[in-house]
PDB file of C-alpha atoms in Angstrom:
ATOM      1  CA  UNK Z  94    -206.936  -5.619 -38.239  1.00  0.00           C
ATOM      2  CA  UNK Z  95    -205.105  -2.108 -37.856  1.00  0.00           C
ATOM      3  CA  UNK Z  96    -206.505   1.171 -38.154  1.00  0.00           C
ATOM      4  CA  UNK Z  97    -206.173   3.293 -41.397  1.00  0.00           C
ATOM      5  CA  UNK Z  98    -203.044   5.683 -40.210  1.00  0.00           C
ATOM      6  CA  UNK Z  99    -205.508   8.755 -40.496  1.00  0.00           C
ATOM      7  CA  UNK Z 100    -207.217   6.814 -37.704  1.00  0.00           C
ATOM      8  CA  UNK Z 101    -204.597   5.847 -35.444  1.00  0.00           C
ATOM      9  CA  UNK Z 102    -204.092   8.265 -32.316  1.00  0.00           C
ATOM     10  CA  UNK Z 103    -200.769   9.945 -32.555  1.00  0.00           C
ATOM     11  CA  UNK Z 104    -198.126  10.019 -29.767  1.00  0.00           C
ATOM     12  CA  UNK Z 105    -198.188  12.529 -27.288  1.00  0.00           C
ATOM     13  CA  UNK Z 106    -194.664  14.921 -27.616  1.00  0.00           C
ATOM     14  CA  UNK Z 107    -194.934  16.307 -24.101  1.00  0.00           C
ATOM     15  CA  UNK Z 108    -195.669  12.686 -22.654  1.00  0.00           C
ATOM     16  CA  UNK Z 109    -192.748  11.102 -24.293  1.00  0.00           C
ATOM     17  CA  UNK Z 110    -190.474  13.932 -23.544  1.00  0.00           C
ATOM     18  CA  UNK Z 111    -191.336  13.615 -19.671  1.00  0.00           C
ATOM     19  CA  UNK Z 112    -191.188   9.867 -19.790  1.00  0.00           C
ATOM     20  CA  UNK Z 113    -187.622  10.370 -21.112  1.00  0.00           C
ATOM     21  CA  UNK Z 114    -186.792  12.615 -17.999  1.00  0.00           C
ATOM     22  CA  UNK Z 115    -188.203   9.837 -15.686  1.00  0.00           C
ATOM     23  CA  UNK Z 116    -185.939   7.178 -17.311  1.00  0.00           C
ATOM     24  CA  UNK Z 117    -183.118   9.418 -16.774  1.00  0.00           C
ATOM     25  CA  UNK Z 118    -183.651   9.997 -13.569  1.00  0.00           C
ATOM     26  CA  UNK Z 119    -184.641  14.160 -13.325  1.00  0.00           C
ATOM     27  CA  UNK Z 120    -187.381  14.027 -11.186  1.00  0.00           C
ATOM     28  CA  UNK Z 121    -185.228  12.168  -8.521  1.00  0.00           C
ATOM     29  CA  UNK Z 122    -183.955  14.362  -5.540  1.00  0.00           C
ATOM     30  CA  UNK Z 123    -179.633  14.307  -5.423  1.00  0.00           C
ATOM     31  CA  UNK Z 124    -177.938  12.717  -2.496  1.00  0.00           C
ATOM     32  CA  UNK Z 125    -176.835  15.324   0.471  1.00  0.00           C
ATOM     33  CA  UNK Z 126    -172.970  14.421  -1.199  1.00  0.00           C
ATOM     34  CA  UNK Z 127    -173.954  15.872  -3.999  1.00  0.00           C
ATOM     35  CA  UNK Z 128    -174.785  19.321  -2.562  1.00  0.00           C
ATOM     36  CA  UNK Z 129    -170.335  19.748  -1.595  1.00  0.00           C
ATOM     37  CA  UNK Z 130    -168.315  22.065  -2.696  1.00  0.00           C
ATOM     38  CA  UNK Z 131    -166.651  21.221  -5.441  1.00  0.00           C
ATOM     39  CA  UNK Z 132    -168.398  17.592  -5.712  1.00  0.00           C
ATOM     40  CA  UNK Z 133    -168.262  17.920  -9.589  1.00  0.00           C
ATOM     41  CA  UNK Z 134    -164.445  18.482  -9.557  1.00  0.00           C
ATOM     42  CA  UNK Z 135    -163.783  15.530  -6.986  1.00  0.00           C
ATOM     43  CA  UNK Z 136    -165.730  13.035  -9.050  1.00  0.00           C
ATOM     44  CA  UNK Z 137    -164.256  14.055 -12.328  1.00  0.00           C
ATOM     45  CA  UNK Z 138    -160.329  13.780 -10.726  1.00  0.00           C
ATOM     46  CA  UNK Z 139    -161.068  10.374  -9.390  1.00  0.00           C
ATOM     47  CA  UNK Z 140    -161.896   9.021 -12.877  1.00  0.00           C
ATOM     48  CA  UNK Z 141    -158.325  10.270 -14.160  1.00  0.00           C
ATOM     49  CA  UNK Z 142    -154.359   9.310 -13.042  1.00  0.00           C
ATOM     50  CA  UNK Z 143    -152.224  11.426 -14.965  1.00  0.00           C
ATOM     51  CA  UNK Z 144    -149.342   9.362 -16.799  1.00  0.00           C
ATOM     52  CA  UNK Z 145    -146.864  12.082 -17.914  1.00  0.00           C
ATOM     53  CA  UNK Z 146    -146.543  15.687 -17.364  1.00  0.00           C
ATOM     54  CA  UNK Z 147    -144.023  17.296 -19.896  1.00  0.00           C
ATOM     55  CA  UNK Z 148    -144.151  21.025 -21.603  1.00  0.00           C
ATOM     56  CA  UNK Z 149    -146.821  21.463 -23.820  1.00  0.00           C
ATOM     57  CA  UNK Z 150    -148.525  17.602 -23.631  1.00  0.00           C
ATOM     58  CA  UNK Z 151    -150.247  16.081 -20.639  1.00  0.00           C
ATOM     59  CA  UNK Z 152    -151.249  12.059 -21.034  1.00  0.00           C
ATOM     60  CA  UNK Z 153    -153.704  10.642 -18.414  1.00  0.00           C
ATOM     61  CA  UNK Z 154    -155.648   7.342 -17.976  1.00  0.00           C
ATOM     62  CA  UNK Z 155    -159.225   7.623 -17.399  1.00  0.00           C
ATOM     63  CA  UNK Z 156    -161.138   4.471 -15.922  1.00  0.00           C
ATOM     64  CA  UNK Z 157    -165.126   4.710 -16.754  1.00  0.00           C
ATOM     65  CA  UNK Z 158    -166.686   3.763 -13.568  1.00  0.00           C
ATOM     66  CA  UNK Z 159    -170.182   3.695 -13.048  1.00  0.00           C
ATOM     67  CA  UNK Z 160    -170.757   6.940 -11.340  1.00  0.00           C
ATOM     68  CA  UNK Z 161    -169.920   9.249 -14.891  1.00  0.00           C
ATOM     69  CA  UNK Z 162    -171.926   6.584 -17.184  1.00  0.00           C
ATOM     70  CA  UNK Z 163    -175.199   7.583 -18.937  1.00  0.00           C
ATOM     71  CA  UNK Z 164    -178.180   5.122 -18.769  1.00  0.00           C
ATOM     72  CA  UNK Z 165    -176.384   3.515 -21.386  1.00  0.00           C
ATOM     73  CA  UNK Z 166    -173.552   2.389 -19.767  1.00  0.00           C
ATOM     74  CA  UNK Z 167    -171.508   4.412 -21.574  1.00  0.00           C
ATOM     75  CA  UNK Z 168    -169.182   7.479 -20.691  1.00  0.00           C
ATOM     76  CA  UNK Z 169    -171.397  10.567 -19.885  1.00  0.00           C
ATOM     77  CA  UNK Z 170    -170.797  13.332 -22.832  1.00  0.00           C
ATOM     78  CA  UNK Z 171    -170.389  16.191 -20.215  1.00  0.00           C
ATOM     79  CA  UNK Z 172    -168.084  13.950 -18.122  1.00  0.00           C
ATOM     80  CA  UNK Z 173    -166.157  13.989 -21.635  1.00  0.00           C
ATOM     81  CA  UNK Z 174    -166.301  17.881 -21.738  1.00  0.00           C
ATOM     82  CA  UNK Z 175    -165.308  18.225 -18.194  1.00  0.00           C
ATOM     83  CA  UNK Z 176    -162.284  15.777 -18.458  1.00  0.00           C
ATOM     84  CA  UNK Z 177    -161.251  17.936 -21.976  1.00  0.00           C
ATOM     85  CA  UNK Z 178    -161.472  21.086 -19.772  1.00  0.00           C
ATOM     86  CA  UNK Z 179    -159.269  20.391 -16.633  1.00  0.00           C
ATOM     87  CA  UNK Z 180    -156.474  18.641 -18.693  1.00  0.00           C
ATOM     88  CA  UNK Z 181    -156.255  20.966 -21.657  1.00  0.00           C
ATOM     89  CA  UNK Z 182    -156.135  23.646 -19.022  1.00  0.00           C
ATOM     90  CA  UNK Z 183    -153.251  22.147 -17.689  1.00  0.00           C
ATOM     91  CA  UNK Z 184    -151.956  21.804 -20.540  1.00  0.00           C
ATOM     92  CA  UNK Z 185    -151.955  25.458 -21.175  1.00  0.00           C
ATOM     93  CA  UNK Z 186    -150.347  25.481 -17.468  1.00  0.00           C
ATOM     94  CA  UNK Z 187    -147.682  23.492 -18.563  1.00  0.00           C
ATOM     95  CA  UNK Z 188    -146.197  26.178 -21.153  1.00  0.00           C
ATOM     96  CA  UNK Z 189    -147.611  29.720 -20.117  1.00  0.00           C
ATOM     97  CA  UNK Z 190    -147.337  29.281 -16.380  1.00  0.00           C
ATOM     98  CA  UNK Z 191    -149.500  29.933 -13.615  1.00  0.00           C
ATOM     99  CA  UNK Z 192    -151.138  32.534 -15.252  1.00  0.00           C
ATOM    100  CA  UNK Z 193    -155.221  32.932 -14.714  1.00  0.00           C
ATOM    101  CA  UNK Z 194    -157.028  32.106 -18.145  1.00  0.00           C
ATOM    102  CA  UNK Z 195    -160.931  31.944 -19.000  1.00  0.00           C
ATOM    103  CA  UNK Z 196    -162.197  29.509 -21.585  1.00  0.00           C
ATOM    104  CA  UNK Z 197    -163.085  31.258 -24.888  1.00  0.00           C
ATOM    105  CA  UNK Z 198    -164.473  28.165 -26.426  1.00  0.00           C
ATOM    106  CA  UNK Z 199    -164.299  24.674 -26.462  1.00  0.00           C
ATOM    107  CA  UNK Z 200    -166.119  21.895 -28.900  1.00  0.00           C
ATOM    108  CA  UNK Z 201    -165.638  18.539 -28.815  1.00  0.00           C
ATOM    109  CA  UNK Z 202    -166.604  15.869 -31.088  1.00  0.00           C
ATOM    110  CA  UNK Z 203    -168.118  12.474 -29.915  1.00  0.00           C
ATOM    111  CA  UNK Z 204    -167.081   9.911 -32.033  1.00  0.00           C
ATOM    112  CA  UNK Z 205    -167.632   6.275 -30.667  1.00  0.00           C
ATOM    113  CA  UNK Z 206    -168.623   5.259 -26.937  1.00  0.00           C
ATOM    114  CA  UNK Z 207    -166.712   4.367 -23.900  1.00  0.00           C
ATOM    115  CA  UNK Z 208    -167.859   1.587 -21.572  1.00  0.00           C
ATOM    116  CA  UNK Z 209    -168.057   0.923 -18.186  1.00  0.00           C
ATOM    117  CA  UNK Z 210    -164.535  -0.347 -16.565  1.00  0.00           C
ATOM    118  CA  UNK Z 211    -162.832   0.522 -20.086  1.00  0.00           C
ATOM    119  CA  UNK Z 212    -159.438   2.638 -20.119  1.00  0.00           C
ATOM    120  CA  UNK Z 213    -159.439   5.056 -22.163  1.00  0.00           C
ATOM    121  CA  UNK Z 214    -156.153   7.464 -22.825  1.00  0.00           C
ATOM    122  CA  UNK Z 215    -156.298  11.430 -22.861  1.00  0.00           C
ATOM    123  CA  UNK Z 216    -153.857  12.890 -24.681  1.00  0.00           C
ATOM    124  CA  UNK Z 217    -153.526  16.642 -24.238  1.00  0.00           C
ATOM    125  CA  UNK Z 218    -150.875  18.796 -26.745  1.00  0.00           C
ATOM    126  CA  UNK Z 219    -150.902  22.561 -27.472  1.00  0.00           C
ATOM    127  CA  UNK Z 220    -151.780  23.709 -30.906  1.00  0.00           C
ATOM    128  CA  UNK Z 221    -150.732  27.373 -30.410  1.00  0.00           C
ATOM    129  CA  UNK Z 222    -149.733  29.692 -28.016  1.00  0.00           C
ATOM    130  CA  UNK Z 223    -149.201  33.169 -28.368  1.00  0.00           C
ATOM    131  CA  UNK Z 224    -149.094  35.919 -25.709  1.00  0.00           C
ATOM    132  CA  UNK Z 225    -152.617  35.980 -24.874  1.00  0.00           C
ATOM    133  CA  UNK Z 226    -153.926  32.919 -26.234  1.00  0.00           C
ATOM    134  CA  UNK Z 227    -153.673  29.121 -25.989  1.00  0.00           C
ATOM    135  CA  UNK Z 228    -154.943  26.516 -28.214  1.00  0.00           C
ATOM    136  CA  UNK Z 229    -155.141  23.236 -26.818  1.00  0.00           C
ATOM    137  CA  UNK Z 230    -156.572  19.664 -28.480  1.00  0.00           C
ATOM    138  CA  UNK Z 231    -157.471  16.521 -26.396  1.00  0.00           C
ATOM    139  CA  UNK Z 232    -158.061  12.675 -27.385  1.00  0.00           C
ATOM    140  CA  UNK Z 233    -159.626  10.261 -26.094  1.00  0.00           C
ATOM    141  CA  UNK Z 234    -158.458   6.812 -27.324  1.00  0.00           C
ATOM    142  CA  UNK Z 235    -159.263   2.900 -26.144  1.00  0.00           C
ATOM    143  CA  UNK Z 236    -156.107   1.709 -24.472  1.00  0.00           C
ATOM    144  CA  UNK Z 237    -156.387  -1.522 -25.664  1.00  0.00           C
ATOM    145  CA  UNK Z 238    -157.031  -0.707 -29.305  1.00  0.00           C
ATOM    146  CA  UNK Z 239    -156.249   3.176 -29.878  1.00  0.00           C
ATOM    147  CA  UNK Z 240    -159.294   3.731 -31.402  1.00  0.00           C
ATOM    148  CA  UNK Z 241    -159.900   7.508 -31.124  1.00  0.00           C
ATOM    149  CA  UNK Z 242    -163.211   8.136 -29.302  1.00  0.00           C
ATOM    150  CA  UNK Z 243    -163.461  11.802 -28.602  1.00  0.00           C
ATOM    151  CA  UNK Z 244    -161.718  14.637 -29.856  1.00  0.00           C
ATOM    152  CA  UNK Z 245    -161.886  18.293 -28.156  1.00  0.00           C
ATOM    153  CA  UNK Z 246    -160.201  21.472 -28.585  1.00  0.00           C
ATOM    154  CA  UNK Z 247    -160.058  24.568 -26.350  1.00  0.00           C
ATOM    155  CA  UNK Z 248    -159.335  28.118 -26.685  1.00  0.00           C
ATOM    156  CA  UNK Z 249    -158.111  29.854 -23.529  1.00  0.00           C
ATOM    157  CA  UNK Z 250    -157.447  33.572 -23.028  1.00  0.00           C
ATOM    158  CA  UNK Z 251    -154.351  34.667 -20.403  1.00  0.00           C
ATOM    159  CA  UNK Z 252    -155.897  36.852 -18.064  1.00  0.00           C
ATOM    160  CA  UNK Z 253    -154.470  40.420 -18.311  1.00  0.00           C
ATOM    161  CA  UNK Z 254    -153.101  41.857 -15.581  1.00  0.00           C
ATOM    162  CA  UNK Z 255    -154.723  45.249 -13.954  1.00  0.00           C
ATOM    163  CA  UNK Z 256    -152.303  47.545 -12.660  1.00  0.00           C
ATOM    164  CA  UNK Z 257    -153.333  49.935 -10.022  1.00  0.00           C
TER     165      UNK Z 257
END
């Protein structure tokens, strides 16, 4: 027999929210690896082989490996957001030069997953550009089916230059 529910002992928030953390993995120490310069930027290029470099549009391949999955096995949302950054930035590159920008915003929406060993195609086109602004968008489709998994868009500001 159960207990009437004004009986039964509730779940403890601040239990299941650290047991969460555990399964993920935060109380773990990082390997020394980790701790390199630019470690973040090195694991996010070796995901991606860029396809085709013309003005305004940038198409890569990105391969999900295992070390930018989520306990899911599923590609990890920031790896997402950090993938939509470098390439729309080059993007921008692509049309406005070597200029120095600074991301204004960026939002990306996650529509379906990626899995582990799937190819996935970025596609990288710019929206607008104007003389001290470029708007980029990014997608992220299955290559074997096209199905569009993420979308992104980025705002980047052209860096003025100081006289002195």
């Amino acid at each position: 027999m159960t207990a009437p529910p004004e009986q039964r002992q509730k779940p403890d928030p601040l239990a299941a929210t650290e047991g969460f953390f555990r399964h993920l993995g935060l109380f773990e120490t990082l390997p020394e690896s980790a701790d390199k310069k630019d470690f973040f930027s090195d694991l996010i290029r070796s995901i991606l082989n860029v396809d085709r470099v013309e003005p305004g549009r940038i198409t890569c391949t990105l391969t999900v490996r295992s070390t930018v999955t989520n306990p899911y096995n599923t590609l990890h949302g920031g790896a997402v957001a950090a993938v939509a950054e470098m390439v729309s930035l080059a993007c921008a590159k692509t049309a406005a030069g070597d200029k120095d920008f600074f991301l204004g915003e960026s939002s990306t929406a996650y529509l379906s997953a990626a899995r582990l060993n799937e190819d996935v195609k970025v596609d990288a086109s710019i929206l607008r550009q104007g003389r001290n602004v470029v708007v980029t968008s990014v997608d992220f489709r299955t290559k074997k089916t096209g199905k569009l998994l993420f979308t992104s868009r980025s705002t980047f500001y052209i860096m003025p230059v100081s006289s002195l």
